[in-house]
GROMACS .gro file of C-alpha atoms in nm:
model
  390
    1UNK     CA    1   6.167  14.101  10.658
    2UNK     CA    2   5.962  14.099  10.356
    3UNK     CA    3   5.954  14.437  10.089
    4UNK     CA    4   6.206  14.588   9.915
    5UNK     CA    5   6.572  14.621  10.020
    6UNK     CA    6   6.624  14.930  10.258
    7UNK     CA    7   6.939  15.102  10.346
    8UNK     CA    8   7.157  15.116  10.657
    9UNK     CA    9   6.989  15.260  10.998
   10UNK     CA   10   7.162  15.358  11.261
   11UNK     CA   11   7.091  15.289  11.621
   12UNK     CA   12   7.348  15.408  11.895
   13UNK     CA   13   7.603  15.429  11.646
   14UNK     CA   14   7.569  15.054  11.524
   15UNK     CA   15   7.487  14.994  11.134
   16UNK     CA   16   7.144  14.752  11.147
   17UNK     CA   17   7.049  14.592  10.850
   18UNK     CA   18   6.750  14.502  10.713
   19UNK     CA   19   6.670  14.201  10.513
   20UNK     CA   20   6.519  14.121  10.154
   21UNK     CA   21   6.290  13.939   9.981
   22UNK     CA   22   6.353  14.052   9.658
   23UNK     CA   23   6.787  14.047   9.688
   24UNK     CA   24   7.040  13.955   9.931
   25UNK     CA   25   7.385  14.088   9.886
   26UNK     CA   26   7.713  13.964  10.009
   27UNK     CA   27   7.914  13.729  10.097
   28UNK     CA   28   8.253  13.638  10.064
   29UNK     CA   29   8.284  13.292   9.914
   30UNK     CA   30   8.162  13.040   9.622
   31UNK     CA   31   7.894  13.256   9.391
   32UNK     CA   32   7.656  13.200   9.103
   33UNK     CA   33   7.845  13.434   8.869
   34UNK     CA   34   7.552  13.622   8.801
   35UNK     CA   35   7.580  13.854   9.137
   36UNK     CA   36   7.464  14.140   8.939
   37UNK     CA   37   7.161  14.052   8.744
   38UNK     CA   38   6.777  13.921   8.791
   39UNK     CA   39   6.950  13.561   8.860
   40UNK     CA   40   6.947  13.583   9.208
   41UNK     CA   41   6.568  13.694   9.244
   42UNK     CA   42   6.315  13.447   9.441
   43UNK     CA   43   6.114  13.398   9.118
   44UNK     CA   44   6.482  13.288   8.990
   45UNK     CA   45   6.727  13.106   9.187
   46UNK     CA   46   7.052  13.106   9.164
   47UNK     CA   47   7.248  12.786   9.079
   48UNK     CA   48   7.503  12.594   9.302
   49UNK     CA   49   7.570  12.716   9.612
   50UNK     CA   50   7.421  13.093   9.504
   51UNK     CA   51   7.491  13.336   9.816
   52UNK     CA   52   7.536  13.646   9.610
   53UNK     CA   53   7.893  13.812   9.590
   54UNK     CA   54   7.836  14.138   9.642
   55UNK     CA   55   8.031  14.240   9.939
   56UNK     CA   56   8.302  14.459   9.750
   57UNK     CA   57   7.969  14.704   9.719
   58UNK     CA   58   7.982  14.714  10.052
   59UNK     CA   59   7.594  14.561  10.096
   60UNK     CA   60   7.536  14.256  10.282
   61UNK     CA   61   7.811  14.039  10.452
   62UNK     CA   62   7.863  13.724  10.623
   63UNK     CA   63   7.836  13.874  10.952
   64UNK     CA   64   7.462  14.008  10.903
   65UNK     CA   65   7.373  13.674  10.815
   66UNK     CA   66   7.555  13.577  11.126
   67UNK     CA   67   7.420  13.839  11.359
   68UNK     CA   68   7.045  13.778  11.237
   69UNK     CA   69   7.044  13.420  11.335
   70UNK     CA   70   7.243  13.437  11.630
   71UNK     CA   71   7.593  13.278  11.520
   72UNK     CA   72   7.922  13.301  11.394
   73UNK     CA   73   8.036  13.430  11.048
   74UNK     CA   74   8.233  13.101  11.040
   75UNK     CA   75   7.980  12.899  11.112
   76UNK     CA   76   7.741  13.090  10.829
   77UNK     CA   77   8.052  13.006  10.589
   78UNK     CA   78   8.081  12.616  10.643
   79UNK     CA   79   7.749  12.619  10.668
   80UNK     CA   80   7.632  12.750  10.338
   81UNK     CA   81   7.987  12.589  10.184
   82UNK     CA   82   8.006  12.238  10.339
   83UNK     CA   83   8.362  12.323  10.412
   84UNK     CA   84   8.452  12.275  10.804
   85UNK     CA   85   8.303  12.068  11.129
   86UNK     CA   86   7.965  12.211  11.229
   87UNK     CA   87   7.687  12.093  11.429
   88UNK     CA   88   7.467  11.897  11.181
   89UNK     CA   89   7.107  12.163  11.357
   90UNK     CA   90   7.332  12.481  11.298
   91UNK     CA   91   7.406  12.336  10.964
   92UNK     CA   92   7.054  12.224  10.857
   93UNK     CA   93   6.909  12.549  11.043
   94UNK     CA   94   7.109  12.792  10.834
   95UNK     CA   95   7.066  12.609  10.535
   96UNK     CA   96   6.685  12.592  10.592
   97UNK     CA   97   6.678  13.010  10.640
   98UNK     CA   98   6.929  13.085  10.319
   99UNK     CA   99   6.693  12.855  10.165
  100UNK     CA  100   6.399  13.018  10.226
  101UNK     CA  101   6.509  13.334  10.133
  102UNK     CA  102   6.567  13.157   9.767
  103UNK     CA  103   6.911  13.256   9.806
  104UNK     CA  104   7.076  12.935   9.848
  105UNK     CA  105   7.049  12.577   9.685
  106UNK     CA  106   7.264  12.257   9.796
  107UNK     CA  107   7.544  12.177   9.521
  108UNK     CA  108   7.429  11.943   9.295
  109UNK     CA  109   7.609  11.619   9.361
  110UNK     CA  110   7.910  11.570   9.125
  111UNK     CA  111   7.880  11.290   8.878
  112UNK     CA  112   8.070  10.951   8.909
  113UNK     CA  113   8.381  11.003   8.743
  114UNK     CA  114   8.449  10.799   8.461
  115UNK     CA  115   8.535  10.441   8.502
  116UNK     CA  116   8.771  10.272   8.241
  117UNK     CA  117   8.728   9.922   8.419
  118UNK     CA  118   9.071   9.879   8.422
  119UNK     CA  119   9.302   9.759   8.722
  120UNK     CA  120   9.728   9.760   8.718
  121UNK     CA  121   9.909   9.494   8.881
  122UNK     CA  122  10.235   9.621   8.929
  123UNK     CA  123  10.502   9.314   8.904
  124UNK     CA  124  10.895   9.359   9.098
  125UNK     CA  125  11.139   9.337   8.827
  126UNK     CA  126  11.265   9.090   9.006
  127UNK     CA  127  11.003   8.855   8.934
  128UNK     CA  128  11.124   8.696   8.624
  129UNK     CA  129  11.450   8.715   8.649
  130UNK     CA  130  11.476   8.507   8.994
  131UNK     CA  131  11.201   8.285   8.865
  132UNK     CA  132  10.947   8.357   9.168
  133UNK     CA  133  10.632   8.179   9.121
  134UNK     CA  134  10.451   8.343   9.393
  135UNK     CA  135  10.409   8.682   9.182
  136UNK     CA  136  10.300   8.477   8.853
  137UNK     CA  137  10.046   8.298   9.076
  138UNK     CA  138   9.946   8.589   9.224
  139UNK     CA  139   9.894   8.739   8.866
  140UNK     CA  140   9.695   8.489   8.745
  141UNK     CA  141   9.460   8.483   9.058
  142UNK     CA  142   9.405   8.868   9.000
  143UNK     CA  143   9.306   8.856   8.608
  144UNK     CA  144   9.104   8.522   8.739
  145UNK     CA  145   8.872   8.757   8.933
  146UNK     CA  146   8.896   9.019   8.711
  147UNK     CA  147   8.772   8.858   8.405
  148UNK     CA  148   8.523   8.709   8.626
  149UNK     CA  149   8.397   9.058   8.737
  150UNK     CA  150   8.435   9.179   8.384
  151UNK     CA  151   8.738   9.394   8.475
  152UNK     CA  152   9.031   9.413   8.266
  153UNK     CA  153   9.405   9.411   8.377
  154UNK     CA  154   9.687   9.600   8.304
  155UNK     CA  155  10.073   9.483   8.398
  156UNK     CA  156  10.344   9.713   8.495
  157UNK     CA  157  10.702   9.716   8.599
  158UNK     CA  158  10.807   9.846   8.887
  159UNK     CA  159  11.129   9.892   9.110
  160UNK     CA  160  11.171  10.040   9.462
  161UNK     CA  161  11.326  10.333   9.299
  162UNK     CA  162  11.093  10.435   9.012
  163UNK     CA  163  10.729  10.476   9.042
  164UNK     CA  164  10.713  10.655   8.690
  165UNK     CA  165  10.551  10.397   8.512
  166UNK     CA  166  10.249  10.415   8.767
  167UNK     CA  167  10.211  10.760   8.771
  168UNK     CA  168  10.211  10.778   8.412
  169UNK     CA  169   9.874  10.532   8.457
  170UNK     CA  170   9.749  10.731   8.714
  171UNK     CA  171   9.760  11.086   8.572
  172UNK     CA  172   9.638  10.967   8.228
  173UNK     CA  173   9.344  10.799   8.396
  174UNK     CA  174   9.391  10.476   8.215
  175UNK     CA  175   9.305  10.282   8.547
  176UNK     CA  176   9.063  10.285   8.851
  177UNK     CA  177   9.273  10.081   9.061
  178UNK     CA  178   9.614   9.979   9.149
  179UNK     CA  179   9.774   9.608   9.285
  180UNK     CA  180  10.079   9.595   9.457
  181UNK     CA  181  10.244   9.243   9.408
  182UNK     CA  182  10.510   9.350   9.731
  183UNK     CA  183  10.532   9.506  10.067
  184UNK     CA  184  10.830   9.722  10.083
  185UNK     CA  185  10.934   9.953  10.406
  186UNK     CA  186  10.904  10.302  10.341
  187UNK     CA  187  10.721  10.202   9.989
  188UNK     CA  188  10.729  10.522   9.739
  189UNK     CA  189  10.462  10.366   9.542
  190UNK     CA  190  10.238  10.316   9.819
  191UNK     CA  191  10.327  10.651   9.988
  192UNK     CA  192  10.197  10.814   9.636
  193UNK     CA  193   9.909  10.592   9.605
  194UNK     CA  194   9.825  10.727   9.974
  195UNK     CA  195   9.854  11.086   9.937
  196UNK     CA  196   9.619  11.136   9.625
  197UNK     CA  197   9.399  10.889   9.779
  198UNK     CA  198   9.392  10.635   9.438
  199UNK     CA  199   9.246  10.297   9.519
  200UNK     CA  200   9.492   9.994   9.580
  201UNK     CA  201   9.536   9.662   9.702
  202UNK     CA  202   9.853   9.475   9.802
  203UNK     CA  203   9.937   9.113   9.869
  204UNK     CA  204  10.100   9.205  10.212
  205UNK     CA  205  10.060   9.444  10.453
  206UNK     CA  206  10.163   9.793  10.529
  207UNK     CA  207  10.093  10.084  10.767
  208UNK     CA  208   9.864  10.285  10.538
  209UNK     CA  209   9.528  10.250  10.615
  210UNK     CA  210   9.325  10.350  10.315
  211UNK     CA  211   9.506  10.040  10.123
  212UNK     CA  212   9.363   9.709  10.107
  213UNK     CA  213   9.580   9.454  10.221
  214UNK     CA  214   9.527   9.049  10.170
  215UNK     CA  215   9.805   8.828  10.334
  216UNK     CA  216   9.893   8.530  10.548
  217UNK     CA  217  10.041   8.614  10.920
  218UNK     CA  218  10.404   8.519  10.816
  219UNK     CA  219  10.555   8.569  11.154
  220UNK     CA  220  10.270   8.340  11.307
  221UNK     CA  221  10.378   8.070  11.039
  222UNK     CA  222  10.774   8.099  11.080
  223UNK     CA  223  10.714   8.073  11.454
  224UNK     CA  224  10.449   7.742  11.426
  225UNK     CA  225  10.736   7.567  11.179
  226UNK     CA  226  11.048   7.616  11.419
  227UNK     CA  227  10.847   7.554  11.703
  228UNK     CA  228  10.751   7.182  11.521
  229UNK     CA  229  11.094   7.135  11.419
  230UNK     CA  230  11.216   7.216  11.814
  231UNK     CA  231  10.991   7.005  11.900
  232UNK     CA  232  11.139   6.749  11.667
  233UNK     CA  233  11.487   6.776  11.853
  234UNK     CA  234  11.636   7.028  11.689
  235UNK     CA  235  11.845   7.287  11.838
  236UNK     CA  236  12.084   7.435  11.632
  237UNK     CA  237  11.947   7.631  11.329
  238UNK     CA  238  12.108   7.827  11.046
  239UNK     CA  239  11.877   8.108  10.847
  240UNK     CA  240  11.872   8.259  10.521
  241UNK     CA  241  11.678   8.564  10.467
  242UNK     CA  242  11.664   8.774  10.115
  243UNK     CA  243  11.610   9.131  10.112
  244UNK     CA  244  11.515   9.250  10.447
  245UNK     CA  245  11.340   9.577  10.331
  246UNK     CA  246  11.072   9.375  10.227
  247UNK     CA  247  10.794   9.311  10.469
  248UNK     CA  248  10.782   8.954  10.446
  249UNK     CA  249  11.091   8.878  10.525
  250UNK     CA  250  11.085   9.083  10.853
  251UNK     CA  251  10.800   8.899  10.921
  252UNK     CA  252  10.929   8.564  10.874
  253UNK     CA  253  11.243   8.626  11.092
  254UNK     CA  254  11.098   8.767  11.379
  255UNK     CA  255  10.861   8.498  11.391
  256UNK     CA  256  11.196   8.233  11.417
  257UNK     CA  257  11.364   8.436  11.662
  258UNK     CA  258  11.016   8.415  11.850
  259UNK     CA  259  11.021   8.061  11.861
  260UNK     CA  260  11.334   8.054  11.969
  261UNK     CA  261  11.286   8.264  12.249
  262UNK     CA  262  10.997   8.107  12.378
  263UNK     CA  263  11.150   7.787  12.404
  264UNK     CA  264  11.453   7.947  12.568
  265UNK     CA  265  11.704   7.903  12.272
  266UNK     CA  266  11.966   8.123  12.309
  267UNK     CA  267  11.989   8.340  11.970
  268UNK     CA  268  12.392   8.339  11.975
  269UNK     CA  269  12.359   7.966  11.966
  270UNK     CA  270  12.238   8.040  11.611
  271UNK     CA  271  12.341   8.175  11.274
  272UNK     CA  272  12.157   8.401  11.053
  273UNK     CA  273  12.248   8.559  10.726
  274UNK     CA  274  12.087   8.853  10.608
  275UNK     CA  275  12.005   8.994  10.270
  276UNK     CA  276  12.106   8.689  10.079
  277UNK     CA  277  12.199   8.715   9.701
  278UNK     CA  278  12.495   8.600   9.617
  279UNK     CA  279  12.498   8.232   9.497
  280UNK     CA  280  12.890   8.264   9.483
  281UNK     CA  281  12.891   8.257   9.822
  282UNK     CA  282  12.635   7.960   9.887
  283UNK     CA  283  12.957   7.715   9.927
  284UNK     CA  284  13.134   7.906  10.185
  285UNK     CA  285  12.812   7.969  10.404
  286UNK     CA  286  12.713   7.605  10.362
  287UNK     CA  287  13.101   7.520  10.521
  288UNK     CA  288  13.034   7.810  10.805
  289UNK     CA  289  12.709   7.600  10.900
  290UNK     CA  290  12.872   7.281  10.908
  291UNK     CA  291  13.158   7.431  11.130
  292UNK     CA  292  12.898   7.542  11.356
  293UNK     CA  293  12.712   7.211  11.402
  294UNK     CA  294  12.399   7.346  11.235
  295UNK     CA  295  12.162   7.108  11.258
  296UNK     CA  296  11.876   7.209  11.069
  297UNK     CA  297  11.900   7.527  10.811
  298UNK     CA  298  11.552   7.748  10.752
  299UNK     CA  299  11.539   7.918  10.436
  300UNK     CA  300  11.359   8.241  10.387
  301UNK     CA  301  11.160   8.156  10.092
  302UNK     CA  302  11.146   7.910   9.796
  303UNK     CA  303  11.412   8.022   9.563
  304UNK     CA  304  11.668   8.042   9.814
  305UNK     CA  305  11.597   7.700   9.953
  306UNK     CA  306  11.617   7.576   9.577
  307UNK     CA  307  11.968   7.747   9.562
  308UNK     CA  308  12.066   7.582   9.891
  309UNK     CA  309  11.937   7.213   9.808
  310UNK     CA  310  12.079   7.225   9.492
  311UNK     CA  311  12.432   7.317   9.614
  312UNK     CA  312  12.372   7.075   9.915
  313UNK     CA  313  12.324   6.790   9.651
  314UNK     CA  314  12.606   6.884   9.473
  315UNK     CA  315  12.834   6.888   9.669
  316UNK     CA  316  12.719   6.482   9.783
  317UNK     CA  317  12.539   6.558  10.128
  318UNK     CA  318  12.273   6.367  10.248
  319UNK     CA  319  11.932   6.501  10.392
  320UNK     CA  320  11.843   6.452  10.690
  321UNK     CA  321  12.085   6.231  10.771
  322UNK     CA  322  12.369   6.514  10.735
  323UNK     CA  323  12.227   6.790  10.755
  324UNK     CA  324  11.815   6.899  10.732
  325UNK     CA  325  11.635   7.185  10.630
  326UNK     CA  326  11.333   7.348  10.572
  327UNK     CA  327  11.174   7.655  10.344
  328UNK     CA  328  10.877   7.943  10.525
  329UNK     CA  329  10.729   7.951  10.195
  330UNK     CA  330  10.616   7.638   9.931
  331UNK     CA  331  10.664   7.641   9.544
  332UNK     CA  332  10.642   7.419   9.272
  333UNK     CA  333  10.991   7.468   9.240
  334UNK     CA  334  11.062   7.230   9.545
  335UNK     CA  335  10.883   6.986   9.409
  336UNK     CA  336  11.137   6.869   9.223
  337UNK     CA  337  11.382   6.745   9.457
  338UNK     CA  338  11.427   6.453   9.688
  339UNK     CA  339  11.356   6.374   9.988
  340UNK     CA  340  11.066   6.648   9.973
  341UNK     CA  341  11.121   6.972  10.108
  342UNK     CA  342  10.969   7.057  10.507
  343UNK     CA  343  10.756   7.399  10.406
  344UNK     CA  344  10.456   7.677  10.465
  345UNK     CA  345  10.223   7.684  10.229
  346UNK     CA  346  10.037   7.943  10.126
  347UNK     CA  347   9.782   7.961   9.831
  348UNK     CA  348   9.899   8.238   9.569
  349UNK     CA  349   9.609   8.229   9.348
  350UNK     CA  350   9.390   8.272   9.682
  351UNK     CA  351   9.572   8.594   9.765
  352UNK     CA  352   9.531   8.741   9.407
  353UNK     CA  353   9.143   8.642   9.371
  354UNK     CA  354   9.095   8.786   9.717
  355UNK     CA  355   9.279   9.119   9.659
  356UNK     CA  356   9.126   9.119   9.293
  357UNK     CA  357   8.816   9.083   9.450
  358UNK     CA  358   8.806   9.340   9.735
  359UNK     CA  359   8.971   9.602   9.497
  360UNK     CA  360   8.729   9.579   9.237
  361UNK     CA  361   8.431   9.567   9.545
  362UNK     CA  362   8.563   9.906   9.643
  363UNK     CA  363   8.597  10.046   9.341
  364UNK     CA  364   8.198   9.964   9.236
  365UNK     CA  365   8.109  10.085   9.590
  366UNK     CA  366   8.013   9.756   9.755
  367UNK     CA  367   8.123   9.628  10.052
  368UNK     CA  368   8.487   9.469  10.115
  369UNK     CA  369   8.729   9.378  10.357
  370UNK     CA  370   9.021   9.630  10.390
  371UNK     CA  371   9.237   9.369  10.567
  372UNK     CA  372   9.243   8.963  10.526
  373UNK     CA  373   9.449   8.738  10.644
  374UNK     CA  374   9.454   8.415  10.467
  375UNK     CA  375   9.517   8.068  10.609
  376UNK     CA  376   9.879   7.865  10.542
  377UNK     CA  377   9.958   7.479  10.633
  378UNK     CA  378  10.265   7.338  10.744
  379UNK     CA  379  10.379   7.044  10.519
  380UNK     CA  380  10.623   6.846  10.711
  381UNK     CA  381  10.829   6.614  10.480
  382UNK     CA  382  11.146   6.397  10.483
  383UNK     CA  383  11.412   6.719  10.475
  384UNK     CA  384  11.336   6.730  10.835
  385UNK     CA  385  11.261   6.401  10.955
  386UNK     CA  386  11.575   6.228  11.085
  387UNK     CA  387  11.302   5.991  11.183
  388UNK     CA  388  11.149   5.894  10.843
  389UNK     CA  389  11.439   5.624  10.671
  390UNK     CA  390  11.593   5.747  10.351
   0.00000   0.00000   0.00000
């Protein structure tokens, strides 16, 4: 195929072609630029991807490529663009023949974007307000690791309904990573995070994949503590759940109603309250549970248990003896009260350096663990032990 180019023959009616040395023309895709000059000449080839565009002349096309080494014009195309599923021979073996013609090179490989070493932790807005230790825990685990990996960190605000304040980060590539404080059903922020495929991390879990996700296995850890405190004697329970789009919280109840299942307590037999909020009406669920012969009350997390002990208290009841009760997650804010408070604990700081950690792995290109699941214990006090003398 080697001498100057040569026109169109004909045989039985069918155009034949005849290769190049000097210039190959054609093809309809990704070009030099320089189609129409020297540039694409052996003695100087082109740069990128250089298949010469010159097919609107009506010279060579994809499908003389095709027909000279026995294959698809489809498969020339991902071939020579490293667009598409192909065979990784057909690939190297076209490659290997544009190549040799000098009128292909492989695309130079991009360069590492730039990296600000910056990561966001985005905080509920509910954090403060409600006084929830976990997140501020959390937060200081994360900037823990960070500093220690000479990372910097970044807070933000953010609300189920709002996701501005991230995307404002994200477009203006002030970050290189994003930390999720809370697992929310049907997130926004981690749908987003998702779709332009930014890197993230999240103390909790969720369905998407591609984020990095460091927790405890809540339901396992509701179900352990009822199951102890059945196994104590108890049978009648009241629960208090907050929010129940969040993850956690779903979590935590199924893993009670598991418990009770499997040690055939009927679920009618108990009460459970739902998206709890309103402190106003602590008093008149606290009567409902004594009306029912509750015997034991599990609270959904630590600052509804500290709502619910303090009201207990002040309104003069004793616990155990009248009435016990228990928390699935353990704060500093129980520590206050007496007798101490029956809980799960968990290790905040743990999940932030771990998610800090395996964010900031990822992001550097090391190796990291896209799921964890961290360990809890089950600290049973005097709240539940009718046993222990008060």
């Amino acid at each position: 195929m080697a001498g100057n180019p040569s026109v169109n023959k004909r045989r039985s009616g069918i155009a034949v072609l005849v290769f190049s040395r000097e210039k190959i023309y054609g093809c309809d895709f990704e070009a030099c630029g320089g189609c129409r000059t020297d540039c694409c000449r052996r003695d100087k080839p082109a740069i990128g991807p250089a298949f010469i565009n010159d097919w609107r002349n009506g010279k060579i096309t994809l499908d003389n490529i095709a027909k000279e080494l026995g294959v698809s014009k489809s498969t020339v195309s991902r071939a020579l663009s490293g667009k598409g599923r192909i065979g990784e021979a057909t690939r190297q073996k076209i490659q290997a023949y544009a190549r040799e013609q000098g009128i292909w090179q492989e695309k130079k490989q991009k360069e590492d974007p730039v990296r600000t070493e910056n990561i966001a932790v985005v905080i509920p807005m509910d954090a403060y307000s409600t006084n929830v230790p976990f997140f501020q825990e959390c937060l200081l685990g994360i900037s823990e690791m960070a500093t220690m990996l000479r990372y910097n960190v970044l807070i933000t605000i953010g609300t189920p309904n709002d996701i501005s304040n991230v995307q404002r980060l994200v477009e203006k590539k002030q970050v290189d990573g994003i930390v999720l404080l809370r697992d929310l059903e049907h997130d926004r922020l981690l749908q987003y995070l998702t779709e332009i495929h930014f890197p993230a991390g999240l103390s909790g879990t969720c369905d998407y994949e591609e984020i990095i996700q460091v927790d405890i296995d809540n339901k396992a850890a509701s179900n352990s503590l009822v199951s102890l405190l059945i196994g104590q004697g108890y049978r009648r329970f009241a629960m208090l759940f907050g929010e129940m789009s969040f993850r956690v919280n779903q979590n935590r109840c199924q893993g009670c109603y598991d418990a009770l299942d499997k040690y055939g307590l009927s679920r009618a037999h108990q009460l459970c309250y739902s998206d709890f909020d309103n402190t106003e009406l602590l008093n008149s669920i606290i009567s409902d549970m004594f009306a029912g012969k509750v015997e034991c009350i599990i609270c959904g997390d630590d600052v509804i248990c500290t709502k619910v002990m303090s009201a207990l208290q002040a309104e003069g009841y004793r616990i155990p003896r009248d009435i016990s009760i228990a928390s699935l997650y353990n704060s500093a804010n129980l520590n206050c009260f007496s007798p101490a408070v029956t809980a799960i604990s968990v290790s905040a700081r743990q999940v932030g350096n771990v998610v800090g950690r395996q964010l900031i792995n990822s992001l550097r290109g090391e190796a990291y663990n896209a799921k964890t699941n961290l360990g809890y214990e089950i600290l049973l006090r005097k709240s539940t032990g009718k046993m222990y003398p008060v």
